[in-house]
Amino acid sequence: IRRGMLNEDVKMYLIDRAKAARAVVFAGPPGSGKTTALNAWIEYIPKTRETLIIQENDELNTKQSGFMFKHPSYGFDGEPVCTLEDLGKMALVEGCNEFIVGEVKGGEMRYVMTLLNAGGNAALTVHSTNAYETLDKLADLVKYGSSYSFDEARRMLKTFDTIVYMQDYCIQEILECVGYDDETKQFKYINIYRNENKKG
């Protein structure tokens, strides 16, 4: 709040989302504050959940106990031994019911959806150009290495009920996804917040 990323109302809304939302995505261009916001947000995840965090860099951390952290590993020549996608696949047998990915990039997104469809919770960051295109970006990642069509992948993503879009180290827009129209093949959104003081 002091740094101008969000106001008190948005803070209280996001704390509620940490407790009640099925799946939250922090989206935006590089350097927009996504990881900083997610890092603060995970402090409010209920302690009763078994939470697994996978990430390439040690950017996400928490003061809470009970969190599991996994990282990709590389061989002597820099070749990947265990990728982010491999970690996503293993998450399904880790016994976690909250799955967090620090910057989803590929096939690990399929395993996020598998855990969600089994009744789990998820949160992640992803690069995106605006709030309304974020789920389409995730659909592309669900398709990565799978036989899903784009429409099938999009339909699966209606589970992501909260989209927090960031730019210039500030939350610019928050959408809630309340469903998917099979006829128009469009997501149904409620606009929860828009920053009216956006620069430019």
GROMACS .gro file of C-alpha atoms in nm:
model
  200
    1ILE     CA    1   0.000   0.000   0.000
    2ARG     CA    2   0.282   0.243   0.090
    3ARG     CA    3   0.446   0.182  -0.248
    4GLY     CA    4   0.123   0.245  -0.436
    5MET     CA    5   0.069  -0.111  -0.562
    6LEU     CA    6  -0.282  -0.135  -0.418
    7ASN     CA    7  -0.523   0.031  -0.177
    8GLU     CA    8  -0.681  -0.098   0.144
    9ASP     CA    9  -0.997  -0.222  -0.031
   10VAL     CA   10  -0.798  -0.424  -0.285
   11LYS     CA   11  -0.582  -0.563  -0.004
   12MET     CA   12  -0.886  -0.691   0.186
   13TYR     CA   13  -1.034  -0.835  -0.134
   14LEU     CA   14  -0.713  -1.027  -0.210
   15ILE     CA   15  -0.690  -1.159   0.146
   16ASP     CA   16  -1.042  -1.295   0.101
   17ARG     CA   17  -0.938  -1.450  -0.232
   18ALA     CA   18  -0.646  -1.628  -0.061
   19LYS     CA   19  -0.899  -1.801   0.162
   20ALA     CA   20  -1.195  -1.850  -0.073
   21ALA     CA   21  -1.083  -1.855  -0.438
   22ARG     CA   22  -1.020  -2.180  -0.625
   23ALA     CA   23  -0.755  -2.036  -0.855
   24VAL     CA   24  -0.588  -1.697  -0.883
   25VAL     CA   25  -0.354  -1.568  -1.154
   26PHE     CA   26  -0.134  -1.260  -1.124
   27ALA     CA   27  -0.074  -1.145  -1.482
   28GLY     CA   28   0.115  -0.867  -1.653
   29PRO     CA   29   0.430  -0.778  -1.846
   30PRO     CA   30   0.780  -0.848  -1.709
   31GLY     CA   31   0.868  -0.632  -1.409
   32SER     CA   32   0.507  -0.539  -1.335
   33GLY     CA   33   0.512  -0.662  -0.974
   34LYS     CA   34   0.339  -0.999  -1.021
   35THR     CA   35   0.584  -1.196  -0.810
   36THR     CA   36   0.592  -0.932  -0.536
   37ALA     CA   37   0.213  -0.938  -0.514
   38LEU     CA   38   0.194  -1.320  -0.514
   39ASN     CA   39   0.466  -1.336  -0.250
   40ALA     CA   40   0.261  -1.113  -0.017
   41TRP     CA   41  -0.060  -1.299  -0.105
   42ILE     CA   42   0.065  -1.646  -0.007
   43GLU     CA   43   0.103  -1.532   0.354
   44TYR     CA   44  -0.278  -1.540   0.380
   45ILE     CA   45  -0.330  -1.895   0.248
   46PRO     CA   46  -0.495  -2.096   0.529
   47LYS     CA   47  -0.246  -2.301   0.730
   48THR     CA   48  -0.471  -2.607   0.694
   49ARG     CA   49  -0.372  -2.644   0.327
   50GLU     CA   50  -0.072  -2.844   0.211
   51THR     CA   51   0.094  -2.600  -0.028
   52LEU     CA   52   0.355  -2.682  -0.291
   53ILE     CA   53   0.547  -2.402  -0.463
   54ILE     CA   54   0.747  -2.472  -0.777
   55GLN     CA   55   0.968  -2.203  -0.930
   56GLU     CA   56   1.286  -2.161  -1.131
   57ASN     CA   57   1.428  -1.884  -0.912
   58ASP     CA   58   1.404  -1.836  -0.535
   59GLU     CA   59   1.164  -1.543  -0.559
   60LEU     CA   60   0.868  -1.682  -0.365
   61ASN     CA   61   0.902  -1.752   0.006
   62THR     CA   62   0.689  -1.747   0.318
   63LYS     CA   63   0.713  -1.720   0.694
   64GLN     CA   64   0.448  -1.990   0.727
   65SER     CA   65   0.538  -2.351   0.805
   66GLY     CA   66   0.410  -2.646   0.607
   67PHE     CA   67   0.502  -2.512   0.261
   68MET     CA   68   0.700  -2.735   0.023
   69PHE     CA   69   0.941  -2.577  -0.227
   70LYS     CA   70   1.072  -2.747  -0.544
   71HIS     CA   71   1.309  -2.619  -0.813
   72PRO     CA   72   1.421  -2.746  -1.154
   73SER     CA   73   1.765  -2.909  -1.154
   74TYR     CA   74   2.037  -2.914  -1.417
   75GLY     CA   75   2.329  -3.141  -1.506
   76PHE     CA   76   2.698  -3.051  -1.530
   77ASP     CA   77   2.658  -2.921  -1.884
   78GLY     CA   78   2.351  -2.714  -1.795
   79GLU     CA   79   2.108  -2.961  -1.949
   80PRO     CA   80   1.778  -2.990  -1.759
   81VAL     CA   81   1.751  -3.299  -1.541
   82CYS     CA   82   1.419  -3.205  -1.384
   83THR     CA   83   1.216  -2.930  -1.551
   84LEU     CA   84   0.933  -2.713  -1.424
   85GLU     CA   85   0.698  -2.938  -1.621
   86ASP     CA   86   0.844  -3.247  -1.449
   87LEU     CA   87   0.786  -3.080  -1.112
   88GLY     CA   88   0.427  -3.007  -1.214
   89LYS     CA   89   0.372  -3.372  -1.296
   90MET     CA   90   0.520  -3.482  -0.962
   91ALA     CA   91   0.297  -3.234  -0.778
   92LEU     CA   92   0.004  -3.466  -0.845
   93VAL     CA   93   0.157  -3.726  -0.613
   94GLU     CA   94   0.298  -3.487  -0.353
   95GLY     CA   95  -0.027  -3.481  -0.156
   96CYS     CA   96  -0.068  -3.105  -0.189
   97ASN     CA   97  -0.404  -2.934  -0.220
   98GLU     CA   98  -0.267  -2.587  -0.304
   99PHE     CA   99  -0.033  -2.560  -0.602
  100ILE     CA  100   0.161  -2.241  -0.671
  101VAL     CA  101   0.377  -2.182  -0.978
  102GLY     CA  102   0.615  -1.889  -0.994
  103GLU     CA  103   0.583  -1.789  -1.361
  104VAL     CA  104   0.413  -2.066  -1.557
  105LYS     CA  105   0.576  -2.115  -1.897
  106GLY     CA  106   0.473  -2.449  -2.047
  107GLY     CA  107   0.338  -2.796  -1.987
  108GLU     CA  108   0.328  -2.755  -1.609
  109MET     CA  109   0.002  -2.566  -1.670
  110ARG     CA  110  -0.169  -2.895  -1.762
  111TYR     CA  111  -0.088  -3.036  -1.421
  112VAL     CA  112  -0.218  -2.723  -1.250
  113MET     CA  113  -0.549  -2.790  -1.424
  114THR     CA  114  -0.543  -3.158  -1.326
  115LEU     CA  115  -0.503  -3.066  -0.960
  116LEU     CA  116  -0.779  -2.804  -0.986
  117ASN     CA  117  -1.015  -3.055  -1.147
  118ALA     CA  118  -0.945  -3.289  -0.855
  119GLY     CA  119  -1.069  -3.023  -0.612
  120GLY     CA  120  -0.743  -2.848  -0.529
  121ASN     CA  121  -0.647  -2.480  -0.532
  122ALA     CA  122  -0.389  -2.295  -0.739
  123ALA     CA  123  -0.214  -1.963  -0.784
  124LEU     CA  124   0.045  -1.854  -1.038
  125THR     CA  125   0.201  -1.571  -1.231
  126VAL     CA  126   0.207  -1.542  -1.611
  127HIS     CA  127   0.313  -1.285  -1.868
  128SER     CA  128   0.011  -1.123  -2.032
  129THR     CA  129  -0.071  -0.803  -2.220
  130ASN     CA  130  -0.409  -0.736  -2.054
  131ALA     CA  131  -0.656  -0.888  -1.809
  132TYR     CA  132  -0.898  -1.020  -2.070
  133GLU     CA  133  -0.631  -1.207  -2.268
  134THR     CA  134  -0.481  -1.380  -1.965
  135LEU     CA  135  -0.691  -1.697  -1.975
  136ASP     CA  136  -0.624  -1.733  -2.348
  137LYS     CA  137  -0.251  -1.720  -2.270
  138LEU     CA  138  -0.301  -1.994  -2.010
  139ALA     CA  139  -0.501  -2.198  -2.264
  140ASP     CA  140  -0.201  -2.189  -2.498
  141LEU     CA  141   0.012  -2.328  -2.216
  142VAL     CA  142  -0.242  -2.603  -2.134
  143LYS     CA  143  -0.219  -2.707  -2.501
  144TYR     CA  144   0.161  -2.729  -2.479
  145GLY     CA  145   0.256  -3.093  -2.547
  146SER     CA  146  -0.105  -3.214  -2.517
  147SER     CA  147  -0.385  -3.317  -2.752
  148TYR     CA  148  -0.628  -3.055  -2.619
  149SER     CA  149  -0.779  -2.817  -2.870
  150PHE     CA  150  -0.767  -2.445  -2.793
  151ASP     CA  151  -1.143  -2.443  -2.716
  152GLU     CA  152  -1.108  -2.745  -2.485
  153ALA     CA  153  -0.822  -2.578  -2.302
  154ARG     CA  154  -1.016  -2.252  -2.267
  155ARG     CA  155  -1.322  -2.432  -2.130
  156MET     CA  156  -1.109  -2.599  -1.864
  157LEU     CA  157  -0.981  -2.262  -1.747
  158LYS     CA  158  -1.316  -2.138  -1.620
  159THR     CA  159  -1.190  -2.276  -1.287
  160PHE     CA  160  -0.960  -1.973  -1.266
  161ASP     CA  161  -1.199  -1.745  -1.086
  162THR     CA  162  -0.971  -1.447  -1.016
  163ILE     CA  163  -0.744  -1.254  -1.253
  164VAL     CA  164  -0.523  -0.980  -1.109
  165TYR     CA  165  -0.367  -0.775  -1.387
  166MET     CA  166  -0.061  -0.563  -1.306
  167GLN     CA  167   0.142  -0.299  -1.484
  168ASP     CA  168   0.401  -0.044  -1.368
  169TYR     CA  169   0.425  -0.216  -1.029
  170CYS     CA  170   0.057  -0.149  -0.964
  171ILE     CA  171  -0.266  -0.353  -0.974
  172GLN     CA  172  -0.455  -0.213  -1.272
  173GLU     CA  173  -0.756  -0.445  -1.299
  174ILE     CA  174  -0.920  -0.740  -1.125
  175LEU     CA  175  -1.165  -0.972  -1.299
  176GLU     CA  176  -1.367  -1.261  -1.165
  177CYS     CA  177  -1.447  -1.535  -1.414
  178VAL     CA  178  -1.801  -1.657  -1.343
  179GLY     CA  179  -1.839  -1.910  -1.624
  180TYR     CA  180  -1.790  -2.002  -1.987
  181ASP     CA  181  -2.045  -1.972  -2.266
  182ASP     CA  182  -2.030  -2.289  -2.480
  183GLU     CA  183  -2.215  -2.121  -2.767
  184THR     CA  184  -2.005  -1.807  -2.799
  185LYS     CA  185  -1.693  -1.977  -2.659
  186GLN     CA  186  -1.629  -1.674  -2.440
  187PHE     CA  187  -1.556  -1.638  -2.071
  188LYS     CA  188  -1.806  -1.452  -1.855
  189TYR     CA  189  -1.638  -1.186  -1.642
  190ILE     CA  190  -1.730  -0.949  -1.364
  191ASN     CA  191  -1.500  -0.648  -1.340
  192ILE     CA  192  -1.420  -0.614  -0.970
  193TYR     CA  193  -1.167  -0.331  -0.983
  194ARG     CA  194  -1.010  -0.092  -1.233
  195ASN     CA  195  -0.738   0.157  -1.146
  196GLU     CA  196  -0.877   0.489  -1.264
  197ASN     CA  197  -0.545   0.662  -1.196
  198LYS     CA  198  -0.351   0.455  -1.448
  199LYS     CA  199  -0.067   0.649  -1.608
  200GLY     CA  200  -0.104   0.730  -1.975
   0.00000   0.00000   0.00000
